[in-house]
Amino acid sequence: MAIEENEFIDNRLEKLAGIREMGIAPYPARTPDRLPVEALRSTGETEEVLCTSGRIMAKRKHGKTVFCDITDPTGRIQLFINKKNLDEAGWELLGKLDLGDIVWVSGALFVTRTGELSVRVGTLLLLAKAVRPMPVVKTDADGEVHDAVSDPDFIYRHRCIDLVLNETSKNRFIARSRIVSAIRNYLDSDDFLEVETPVLQQIYGGAAADPFVSHYNSLDEECYLRIATELYLKRLVSGGIHRVYEIGKDFRNEGIDRTHSPEFTQLEIYEAWTDYNGMMKRFEEIVEAGAKAAGVWPVVEFGGHEVDLTPPFKRVPFVPTLHEKSGEELFEWDTERLSALVKSLGLGDDITDRPTLMDKLFDHYVTPHLIQPSFVIDYPVELSPLAKQKTDDPGITERFEPFIVGMELGNAFSEQNDPLYQREVLENQAALSQHRKGVVDQEFLYALEVGMPPTGGLGIGVDRLVMILTGAKNIRDTILFPHLRRDK
RNA sequence: GGGCCGCUAGCUCAGUUGGCAGAGCAUCUGACUUUUAAUCAGAGGGUCGGGGGUUCAAUCCCCCCGCGGCUCACCA
């Protein structure tokens, strides 16, 4: 398929041809020595000839003088290009340059009479000709941005333009990278081992979600993209890797919305000789490390809320809080009455599954109040098949979910390590499952049977944590290339 | 999947109670040797998301479809 034709591209292709006719290679392989733009700026006025390179973002022509603004990731600087300072070829080349082209320049630095530090360009080289125009965004003297590219579809499909034109977007992805580095650094320096477990799995588990299904051609076998790393990581704890974590993509073949992406980044950590209380501390410290890396420690603003990230986070017990916020002793109600209530609240019709009813009611009555960082603790056992029960109350599990600004950021528990109990729960669950009737991960149970020490486990939705720490309102704004329907 | 909103020039957006389609920026031509949303003079640029219907006439009204946004549902 040839490049599309339009007035702008045709015009640039003509200039490109003209440049080649001049004997200039428009896409040279090598960049002569250069300083980053910001390094040049911080040098200030000097007679010394310095070099830099960047993308032409603005061009103001004044006859025999042309001003250009060029940028690189470090900043922006003005070029002062005067016919008398350039050789003839350089001046001719300038006439064939457009906004978006990537150039290299050398020259002394001086301040113009309007006070702008500028490169008095003596040599001008083309490093890459842009044949497709980029939208032009201008900022006026008051700092007001005009014609910003804001169409989300355009931004998601053409992230390269978003990153060049939208500073907040670029900074958010830089922050994301630093947050993830800080988390790794925190865990690595506390003797955790980072591992990689299979993405393609024959038996998927560790969560309740529909998987993406694929196929091994050479084995002629169905396989699944993982929905969680949990079961593999616990096998490693059994194997004596007592502090272990993985950061990677999980895939869930379910709805896409503001807080759900079918392909998302999950951090799971497992630590022997501790329990869910230990995991609460880990979560608090991970948030602290991330917030410091993002430069929002200890208070971050999100959606009009001042969120205080200072530990300890509030502990919110599931059942008492549900009773308090709803004003009813819901846990004492029979299933029929709960179902009717859920229906009357418009949360779903004909739900007869007790755990699901409880979950919905909790989401309705409690979750919206969890603005400041909170751990919802002590979930009913029915909601938590992989968690250990409390010794003094087998109806409650040692489990928590962290919430910030009403958003669930993860899930953690004192891991169930009783192999007989775990087998029973998983087999019962599998018998009821629509997707994989009777399928139980025997290797996981094998590992528990061999013996797994008391262990705390914690999963964190990394994209959502990045949302909180960078103010992103949609999970897609934390993912460089979010999934979109085919563009037709 | 449901509801609501949107799709007009390369970009940001007006607009037409149904009657030859508009602006700013960008582009092209010209002027200009310290400008910075440069300025001035001129020019070009559109399948008004796609298809069907109603009508003398549809970008506008109706139906279907596509893509997107918000939201509800689903989602450990």
Coordinates of C-alpha atoms (C1' of nucleotides) in Angstrom, one line a residue:
Chain A
M1 CA 0.0 0.0 0.0
A2 CA 1.4 3.3 -1.0
I3 CA 1.5 6.3 1.3
E4 CA -1.9 8.2 1.2
E5 CA -2.0 11.2 -1.0
N6 CA -3.1 14.6 0.2
E7 CA -2.1 18.1 -0.4
F8 CA 0.2 18.2 2.6
I9 CA 2.0 14.9 2.0
D10 CA 2.4 15.6 -1.7
N11 CA 3.9 18.9 -0.9
R12 CA 6.4 17.4 1.5
L13 CA 7.3 14.6 -0.9
E14 CA 8.1 17.2 -3.5
K15 CA 10.4 19.0 -1.1
L16 CA 12.0 15.6 -0.2
A17 CA 12.7 15.0 -3.8
G18 CA 14.2 18.5 -4.1
I19 CA 16.5 17.8 -1.2
R20 CA 17.7 14.6 -2.8
E21 CA 18.3 16.6 -6.0
M22 CA 20.5 18.9 -4.1
G23 CA 22.7 15.9 -3.2
I24 CA 21.6 15.8 0.4
A25 CA 20.7 12.5 2.1
P26 CA 17.4 13.3 3.9
Y27 CA 17.7 10.3 6.3
P28 CA 21.4 10.0 7.3
A29 CA 22.3 7.2 9.6
R30 CA 24.5 9.2 11.9
T31 CA 24.0 12.2 14.1
P32 CA 27.0 14.5 14.6
D33 CA 27.9 15.2 18.2
R34 CA 25.3 17.2 20.0
L35 CA 24.2 18.5 23.3
P36 CA 20.7 18.0 24.6
V37 CA 18.6 21.1 24.1
E38 CA 18.3 21.8 27.8
A39 CA 22.1 21.5 28.2
L40 CA 22.4 24.2 25.6
R41 CA 19.9 26.4 27.3
S42 CA 21.6 26.1 30.6
T43 CA 24.9 27.1 29.0
G44 CA 23.6 30.6 28.4
E45 CA 25.2 33.1 26.1
T46 CA 28.5 32.1 24.6
E47 CA 30.7 32.7 21.6
E48 CA 31.6 29.0 21.6
V49 CA 30.0 27.1 18.7
L50 CA 27.7 24.4 20.2
C51 CA 25.6 21.8 18.5
T52 CA 22.2 20.3 19.1
S53 CA 19.3 18.7 17.3
G54 CA 15.6 18.4 17.5
R55 CA 12.3 18.6 15.8
I56 CA 11.1 21.9 14.2
M57 CA 7.9 22.9 16.1
A58 CA 7.5 26.5 14.9
K59 CA 8.8 28.6 12.0
R60 CA 8.6 32.4 11.8
K61 CA 9.9 33.8 8.5
H62 CA 11.1 37.4 8.2
G63 CA 12.6 37.6 4.7
K64 CA 16.3 36.9 5.2
T65 CA 15.9 35.9 8.8
V66 CA 14.0 32.9 10.0
F67 CA 13.2 31.9 13.5
C68 CA 12.6 28.3 14.3
D69 CA 11.8 26.6 17.6
I70 CA 13.2 23.1 17.9
T71 CA 12.5 20.6 20.7
D72 CA 14.0 17.4 22.0
P73 CA 12.7 15.5 25.1
T74 CA 14.7 17.9 27.4
G75 CA 13.3 21.2 26.2
R76 CA 12.8 23.8 23.5
I77 CA 15.2 26.4 22.0
Q78 CA 14.9 29.0 19.4
L79 CA 17.1 29.0 16.2
F80 CA 18.1 32.3 14.7
I81 CA 18.8 31.6 11.1
N82 CA 20.1 34.5 9.0
K83 CA 21.0 34.2 5.3
K84 CA 24.4 35.8 5.8
N85 CA 25.4 33.2 8.4
L86 CA 24.6 30.2 6.2
D87 CA 26.1 28.9 3.0
E88 CA 23.9 28.9 -0.1
A89 CA 23.1 25.2 0.2
G90 CA 22.0 25.6 3.8
W91 CA 19.7 28.5 2.9
E92 CA 18.2 26.5 0.1
L93 CA 17.7 23.5 2.4
L94 CA 15.9 25.8 4.9
G95 CA 13.3 26.6 2.2
K96 CA 12.5 22.9 1.9
L97 CA 12.1 22.3 5.6
D98 CA 8.7 22.0 7.3
L99 CA 7.3 21.8 10.8
G100 CA 8.0 18.3 12.1
D101 CA 11.4 17.9 10.4
I102 CA 14.3 16.8 12.6
V103 CA 17.4 18.9 12.2
W104 CA 20.9 19.4 13.6
V105 CA 22.4 22.8 14.0
S106 CA 25.6 24.4 15.2
G107 CA 26.2 28.0 16.3
A108 CA 27.0 30.4 19.0
L109 CA 24.4 31.3 21.7
F110 CA 23.1 34.8 22.0
V111 CA 20.1 36.6 23.4
T112 CA 17.8 38.4 21.0
R113 CA 16.5 41.8 21.7
T114 CA 13.2 40.3 22.8
G115 CA 15.3 38.4 25.4
E116 CA 15.1 34.9 23.9
L117 CA 18.2 32.7 24.1
S118 CA 18.9 31.6 20.6
V119 CA 21.3 29.6 18.4
R120 CA 22.9 31.8 15.7
V121 CA 22.8 28.9 13.2
G122 CA 26.0 28.6 11.2
T123 CA 25.4 25.0 10.0
L124 CA 22.1 23.4 9.3
L125 CA 21.7 19.6 8.6
L126 CA 18.7 17.6 8.0
L127 CA 18.5 14.4 10.0
A128 CA 15.0 13.2 9.1
K129 CA 12.4 14.7 6.8
A130 CA 8.8 14.4 8.1
V131 CA 6.5 13.6 5.1
R132 CA 3.4 13.6 7.2
P133 CA 2.3 16.9 8.9
M134 CA 1.7 16.9 12.7
P135 CA -1.1 19.0 14.1
V136 CA 0.2 22.4 15.2
V137 CA -0.4 23.4 18.8
K138 CA 0.4 26.9 19.9
T139 CA 0.8 28.4 23.3
D140 CA 0.2 32.1 23.7
A141 CA 1.9 34.6 26.0
D142 CA -0.5 33.8 28.8
G143 CA 0.5 30.2 28.6
E144 CA -2.9 29.3 27.1
V145 CA -2.8 26.4 24.7
H146 CA -4.6 26.7 21.4
D147 CA -5.9 23.9 19.2
A148 CA -4.6 21.2 21.5
V149 CA -5.1 17.7 20.1
S150 CA -7.8 16.3 22.4
D151 CA -9.7 13.7 20.5
P152 CA -9.2 10.6 22.5
D153 CA -9.5 8.3 19.5
F154 CA -6.8 10.3 17.7
I155 CA -4.5 10.3 20.8
Y156 CA -4.8 6.5 21.4
R157 CA -4.3 5.6 17.8
H158 CA -1.4 8.0 17.2
R159 CA 0.4 8.0 20.5
C160 CA 3.6 9.3 18.8
I161 CA 1.8 12.6 18.2
D162 CA 0.2 12.7 21.7
L163 CA 3.7 12.2 23.3
V164 CA 5.2 15.1 21.2
L165 CA 2.3 17.5 21.7
N166 CA 0.9 16.7 25.1
E167 CA 3.2 17.3 27.9
T168 CA 0.9 15.9 30.6
S169 CA 0.6 12.7 28.6
K170 CA 4.4 12.3 28.2
N171 CA 5.0 13.1 31.8
R172 CA 2.5 10.5 32.9
F173 CA 4.3 7.7 31.0
I174 CA 7.6 8.8 32.4
A175 CA 6.0 8.7 35.8
R176 CA 4.6 5.3 35.2
S177 CA 8.0 4.0 34.3
R178 CA 9.6 5.5 37.4
I179 CA 6.8 4.2 39.6
V180 CA 7.4 0.6 38.4
S181 CA 11.2 1.0 38.8
A182 CA 10.7 2.3 42.3
I183 CA 8.5 -0.7 43.2
R184 CA 11.1 -3.1 41.8
N185 CA 13.8 -1.3 43.7
Y186 CA 11.9 -1.5 46.9
L187 CA 11.3 -5.2 46.6
D188 CA 14.7 -6.1 45.2
S189 CA 16.4 -4.3 48.1
D190 CA 14.4 -6.3 50.5
D191 CA 15.5 -9.6 49.1
F192 CA 12.5 -10.4 46.9
L193 CA 13.3 -12.3 43.8
E194 CA 11.6 -11.3 40.5
V195 CA 10.6 -14.2 38.4
E196 CA 8.7 -14.9 35.1
T197 CA 6.0 -17.5 35.0
P198 CA 4.1 -18.8 32.0
V199 CA 1.8 -16.4 30.1
L200 CA 0.5 -19.3 28.0
Q201 CA -1.2 -21.7 30.3
Q202 CA -2.9 -25.1 29.9
I203 CA -4.9 -24.5 33.1
Y204 CA -5.7 -20.9 34.0
G205 CA -6.4 -20.0 37.6
G206 CA -5.8 -17.7 40.5
A207 CA -8.8 -15.5 39.7
A208 CA -12.4 -15.7 38.4
A209 CA -12.4 -14.3 34.9
D210 CA -12.9 -15.4 31.3
P211 CA -9.6 -16.0 29.6
F212 CA -8.4 -15.3 26.1
V213 CA -8.1 -18.7 24.3
S214 CA -5.3 -19.7 22.0
H215 CA -3.9 -22.8 20.5
Y216 CA -0.5 -24.5 20.4
N217 CA -0.1 -25.6 16.8
S218 CA 2.7 -28.1 17.4
L219 CA 0.9 -29.8 20.3
D220 CA -2.6 -29.4 18.8
E221 CA -3.7 -28.2 22.2
E222 CA -5.9 -25.5 23.5
C223 CA -4.2 -23.0 25.8
Y224 CA -5.1 -19.8 27.6
L225 CA -3.5 -16.4 28.3
R226 CA -3.0 -16.1 32.0
I227 CA -5.6 -14.3 34.1
A228 CA -3.3 -14.3 37.2
T229 CA 0.2 -15.4 38.2
E230 CA -0.9 -16.5 41.7
L231 CA -0.8 -20.3 41.5
Y232 CA 2.6 -20.5 39.9
L233 CA 4.1 -18.0 42.4
K234 CA 2.8 -20.0 45.3
R235 CA 4.4 -23.1 43.9
L236 CA 7.7 -21.2 44.1
V237 CA 7.0 -20.4 47.7
S238 CA 6.6 -24.1 48.3
G239 CA 9.9 -24.5 46.5
G240 CA 11.7 -22.3 49.0
I241 CA 11.7 -19.0 47.2
H242 CA 10.2 -17.3 50.2
R243 CA 10.1 -13.8 48.8
V244 CA 9.0 -13.7 45.2
Y245 CA 7.3 -11.3 42.9
E246 CA 6.3 -10.9 39.3
I247 CA 5.2 -7.8 37.4
G248 CA 3.5 -8.6 34.1
K249 CA 0.5 -8.6 31.9
D250 CA -2.6 -10.5 32.8
F251 CA -5.4 -10.9 30.3
R252 CA -9.1 -11.0 31.1
N253 CA -11.6 -11.4 28.4
E254 CA -14.2 -9.1 29.9
G255 CA -15.7 -5.7 29.7
I256 CA -13.6 -2.6 28.9
D257 CA -14.3 0.5 30.9
R258 CA -12.7 3.4 32.8
T259 CA -11.0 1.0 35.2
H260 CA -10.8 -2.2 33.2
S261 CA -8.4 -3.0 30.4
P262 CA -8.5 -6.6 29.0
E263 CA -4.7 -6.5 29.0
F264 CA -3.4 -5.0 32.3
T265 CA -0.3 -5.0 34.4
Q266 CA -0.4 -6.9 37.7
L267 CA 2.2 -7.0 40.5
E268 CA 1.9 -10.1 42.6
I269 CA 4.1 -10.6 45.6
Y270 CA 4.3 -13.6 48.0
E271 CA 6.2 -13.6 51.3
A272 CA 6.6 -16.6 53.6
W273 CA 6.5 -16.3 57.4
T274 CA 4.0 -13.5 57.3
D275 CA 0.3 -13.0 56.8
Y276 CA -2.2 -10.4 55.5
N277 CA -1.1 -7.9 58.1
G278 CA 2.4 -8.1 56.7
M279 CA 1.0 -7.5 53.2
M280 CA -0.8 -4.3 54.4
K281 CA 2.5 -3.0 55.4
R282 CA 4.0 -4.0 52.1
F283 CA 1.2 -2.3 50.3
E284 CA 1.6 0.9 52.2
E285 CA 5.4 0.9 51.5
I286 CA 4.9 0.2 47.8
V287 CA 2.5 3.1 47.5
E288 CA 5.0 5.3 49.3
A289 CA 7.8 4.2 47.0
G290 CA 5.6 4.8 43.9
A291 CA 4.3 8.2 45.2
K292 CA 7.8 9.4 45.9
A293 CA 8.9 8.3 42.4
A294 CA 6.0 10.2 40.9
G295 CA 6.7 13.2 43.0
V296 CA 3.3 13.2 44.8
W297 CA 4.3 12.1 48.3
P298 CA 2.6 12.3 50.8
V299 CA -0.5 13.9 49.3
V300 CA -1.9 13.4 45.8
E301 CA -4.8 15.2 44.3
F302 CA -7.3 13.0 42.4
G303 CA -10.7 14.0 41.1
G304 CA -10.9 17.0 43.5
H305 CA -9.9 14.9 46.5
E306 CA -6.8 15.5 48.5
V307 CA -5.6 11.9 49.1
D308 CA -3.3 11.5 52.1
L309 CA -1.0 8.5 51.4
T310 CA 0.6 8.5 54.8
P311 CA 0.4 5.1 56.5
P312 CA -1.3 3.5 58.3
F313 CA -4.3 3.2 56.0
K314 CA -7.7 2.9 57.6
R315 CA -8.8 -0.7 58.3
V316 CA -12.5 -1.2 57.3
P317 CA -13.9 -4.6 58.4
F318 CA -16.3 -6.0 55.7
V319 CA -19.4 -7.1 57.6
P320 CA -19.6 -4.4 60.4
T321 CA -19.0 -1.6 57.9
L322 CA -21.6 -3.0 55.5
H323 CA -24.1 -3.1 58.4
E324 CA -23.2 0.4 59.5
K325 CA -23.4 2.0 56.0
S326 CA -26.6 0.2 55.0
G327 CA -28.2 0.6 58.4
E328 CA -29.3 -3.0 58.2
E329 CA -28.0 -6.3 59.6
L330 CA -27.7 -7.5 56.1
F331 CA -25.6 -10.5 57.0
E332 CA -28.4 -11.9 59.0
W333 CA -30.9 -11.7 56.1
D334 CA -31.8 -14.8 54.1
T335 CA -30.8 -15.0 50.4
E336 CA -34.2 -14.3 49.1
R337 CA -34.5 -11.0 51.0
L338 CA -31.0 -9.9 49.9
S339 CA -31.8 -10.7 46.3
A340 CA -34.9 -8.6 46.5
L341 CA -32.9 -5.7 48.0
V342 CA -30.3 -5.9 45.3
K343 CA -33.0 -5.9 42.6
S344 CA -34.7 -2.9 44.2
L345 CA -31.4 -1.0 44.2
G346 CA -31.1 -1.7 40.5
L347 CA -27.9 -3.7 41.0
G348 CA -29.0 -6.8 39.1
D349 CA -32.0 -9.1 38.7
D350 CA -32.4 -12.6 40.0
I351 CA -29.1 -13.0 41.7
T352 CA -29.2 -15.9 44.1
D353 CA -25.6 -16.3 44.7
R354 CA -25.0 -15.1 48.3
P355 CA -21.3 -14.0 47.9
T356 CA -22.2 -12.0 44.8
L357 CA -25.1 -10.3 46.6
M358 CA -22.8 -9.3 49.4
D359 CA -20.2 -8.0 47.1
K360 CA -22.8 -5.9 45.2
L361 CA -24.3 -4.5 48.4
F362 CA -20.8 -3.6 49.7
D363 CA -19.9 -1.9 46.4
H364 CA -23.2 0.0 46.7
Y365 CA -23.1 1.1 50.3
V366 CA -19.4 1.2 51.3
T367 CA -17.0 1.5 48.3
P368 CA -18.0 5.1 47.3
H369 CA -17.0 6.2 50.8
L370 CA -13.5 4.8 50.6
I371 CA -11.8 8.0 49.4
Q372 CA -8.8 8.0 51.7
P373 CA -6.6 4.9 51.4
S374 CA -8.4 2.1 53.1
F375 CA -8.1 -1.7 53.6
V376 CA -11.3 -3.5 53.5
I377 CA -10.5 -6.5 55.7
D378 CA -12.0 -9.8 56.8
Y379 CA -14.1 -10.9 53.9
P380 CA -16.8 -13.6 54.2
V381 CA -15.2 -16.9 53.4
E382 CA -17.6 -17.4 50.4
L383 CA -15.9 -14.6 48.6
S384 CA -12.3 -15.8 49.1
P385 CA -11.5 -19.4 48.0
L386 CA -7.7 -19.0 48.2
A387 CA -7.6 -17.2 51.6
K388 CA -7.0 -18.6 55.0
Q389 CA -9.9 -18.5 57.5
K390 CA -9.6 -16.7 60.9
T391 CA -8.8 -19.1 63.6
D392 CA -11.5 -17.7 65.9
D393 CA -14.1 -17.3 63.1
P394 CA -14.1 -19.8 60.2
G395 CA -16.8 -17.7 58.4
I396 CA -14.3 -14.9 57.9
T397 CA -11.1 -14.9 56.0
E398 CA -7.8 -13.1 56.5
R399 CA -8.1 -11.0 53.3
F400 CA -8.1 -7.4 52.4
E401 CA -8.6 -5.2 49.4
P402 CA -7.0 -1.8 49.2
F403 CA -9.2 1.1 48.0
I404 CA -8.3 4.7 47.1
V405 CA -10.9 7.1 45.8
G406 CA -13.4 4.3 45.6
M407 CA -11.2 2.3 43.3
E408 CA -10.0 -1.2 44.1
L409 CA -6.3 -1.4 43.7
G410 CA -5.6 -5.0 44.7
N411 CA -6.3 -8.0 46.7
A412 CA -4.4 -9.8 49.4
F413 CA -4.6 -12.5 51.9
S414 CA -3.0 -14.9 54.3
E415 CA -2.6 -17.6 51.8
Q416 CA -4.6 -20.8 52.3
N417 CA -1.9 -23.5 52.7
D418 CA -4.1 -26.4 54.0
P419 CA -4.0 -28.8 51.0
L420 CA -7.1 -30.8 51.9
Y421 CA -9.2 -27.7 52.6
Q422 CA -7.9 -26.1 49.4
R423 CA -8.6 -29.1 47.3
E424 CA -12.2 -29.3 48.6
V425 CA -12.8 -25.6 47.9
L426 CA -11.3 -25.8 44.4
E427 CA -13.1 -29.0 43.5
N428 CA -16.4 -27.6 44.6
Q429 CA -15.8 -24.4 42.7
A430 CA -14.8 -26.3 39.6
A431 CA -17.9 -28.4 39.7
L432 CA -20.0 -25.3 39.6
S433 CA -17.9 -23.5 37.1
Q434 CA -19.4 -22.8 33.7
H435 CA -16.1 -22.4 31.9
R436 CA -14.0 -25.3 32.9
K437 CA -16.1 -27.9 34.6
G438 CA -14.1 -30.0 36.9
V439 CA -10.8 -28.6 36.0
V440 CA -8.5 -28.1 39.0
D441 CA -4.9 -27.1 39.0
Q442 CA -3.4 -30.3 40.4
E443 CA 0.2 -29.0 40.3
F444 CA -0.8 -26.2 42.6
L445 CA -2.4 -28.6 45.0
Y446 CA 0.6 -30.8 44.7
A447 CA 2.8 -27.9 45.9
L448 CA 0.5 -27.3 48.9
E449 CA 0.6 -31.0 49.7
V450 CA 4.4 -30.9 49.7
G451 CA 4.0 -28.1 52.2
M452 CA 3.9 -24.3 51.9
P453 CA 4.9 -22.2 54.9
P454 CA 2.5 -19.6 56.2
T455 CA 2.5 -17.0 53.6
G456 CA 1.1 -13.6 52.8
G457 CA 0.2 -12.7 49.2
L458 CA -0.6 -9.4 47.6
G459 CA -1.8 -8.5 44.1
I460 CA -1.7 -4.9 42.9
G461 CA -3.2 -3.4 39.7
V462 CA -0.3 -1.4 38.5
D463 CA -2.2 0.6 36.0
R464 CA -4.7 1.7 38.6
L465 CA -2.0 2.6 41.0
V466 CA -0.5 4.7 38.2
M467 CA -3.9 6.3 37.7
I468 CA -4.1 7.4 41.3
L469 CA -0.5 8.7 41.3
T470 CA -0.8 10.6 38.0
G471 CA -4.4 11.8 38.2
A472 CA -5.4 9.7 35.1
K473 CA -9.2 9.3 35.0
N474 CA -9.2 6.5 32.5
I475 CA -7.0 3.4 32.7
R476 CA -6.2 3.9 29.0
D477 CA -4.3 7.0 29.8
T478 CA -1.8 4.9 31.7
I479 CA -1.4 2.4 28.9
L480 CA 0.7 3.5 25.9
F481 CA -1.2 1.5 23.3
P482 CA -4.6 0.6 24.6
H483 CA -6.8 -1.7 22.6
L484 CA -9.1 -0.1 20.1
R485 CA -11.4 -1.5 17.5
R486 CA -10.0 -1.8 14.1
D487 CA -9.9 1.6 12.4
K488 CA -11.9 1.4 9.2
Chain B
rG1 C1' -24.9 -5.8 25.7
rG2 C1' -28.4 -1.2 27.3
rG3 C1' -28.9 4.3 27.5
rC4 C1' -27.1 9.2 26.3
rC5 C1' -23.8 12.2 23.4
rG6 C1' -20.5 12.9 19.3
rC7 C1' -18.3 12.2 14.1
rU8 C1' -18.0 18.9 9.3
rA9 C1' -10.8 21.0 5.7
rG10 C1' -4.4 18.1 8.0
rC11 C1' -5.7 20.0 13.5
rU12 C1' -9.3 22.8 16.9
rC13 C1' -14.2 24.0 16.2
rA14 C1' -18.6 27.1 14.2
rG15 C1' -23.0 26.5 11.1
rU16 C1' -27.3 25.3 8.2
rU17 C1' -35.7 26.2 11.9
rG18 C1' -33.8 21.4 4.8
rG19 C1' -31.9 25.9 -0.2
rC20 C1' -24.2 27.0 -3.7
rA21 C1' -20.2 24.8 3.2
rG22 C1' -17.5 28.6 7.4
rA23 C1' -13.4 30.5 10.9
rG24 C1' -8.6 30.2 13.3
rC25 C1' -4.1 27.5 12.8
rA26 C1' -1.5 24.6 9.1
rU27 C1' -0.5 24.6 3.5
rC28 C1' 0.8 27.4 -1.2
rU29 C1' 2.2 32.5 -3.7
rG30 C1' 4.2 37.4 -2.6
rA31 C1' 6.3 41.3 1.1
rC32 C1' 9.5 41.6 5.4
rU33 C1' 17.2 40.9 8.4
rU34 C1' 15.5 40.3 16.1
rU35 C1' 10.3 37.4 15.7
rU36 C1' 7.9 34.2 19.2
rA37 C1' -0.1 32.3 18.9
rA38 C1' 5.1 37.1 14.3
rU39 C1' 2.5 40.5 10.9
rC40 C1' 0.5 42.1 6.0
rA41 C1' -1.7 40.9 0.9
rG42 C1' -3.6 36.9 -2.0
rA43 C1' -4.8 31.6 -3.2
rG44 C1' -5.9 26.5 -2.8
rG45 C1' -8.1 22.8 0.3
rG46 C1' -14.5 19.2 1.9
rU47 C1' -17.9 12.0 -0.3
rC48 C1' -20.1 17.3 6.2
rG49 C1' -18.2 8.9 9.2
rG50 C1' -20.7 4.9 5.5
rG51 C1' -25.3 3.1 3.3
rG52 C1' -30.5 3.5 2.5
rG53 C1' -35.2 6.4 3.0
rU54 C1' -38.5 11.0 2.9
rU55 C1' -38.2 15.5 -0.2
rC56 C1' -38.2 19.7 -5.9
rA57 C1' -33.8 19.8 -2.7
rA58 C1' -30.5 16.2 2.9
rU59 C1' -24.4 17.8 6.0
rC60 C1' -29.3 19.0 8.7
rC61 C1' -35.3 14.9 9.3
rC62 C1' -36.0 9.2 9.6
rC63 C1' -33.8 4.0 9.5
rC64 C1' -29.5 0.7 9.4
rC65 C1' -24.3 0.3 10.1
rG66 C1' -19.2 1.9 11.6
rC67 C1' -15.9 4.4 15.1
rG68 C1' -15.4 7.1 19.6
rG69 C1' -16.7 9.3 24.5
rC70 C1' -19.6 9.1 29.0
rU71 C1' -22.6 5.9 31.8
rC72 C1' -25.2 1.4 33.4
rA73 C1' -24.7 -3.8 33.3
rC74 C1' -20.8 -7.7 33.4
rC75 C1' -16.0 -8.2 36.0
rA76 C1' -12.7 -11.9 43.0

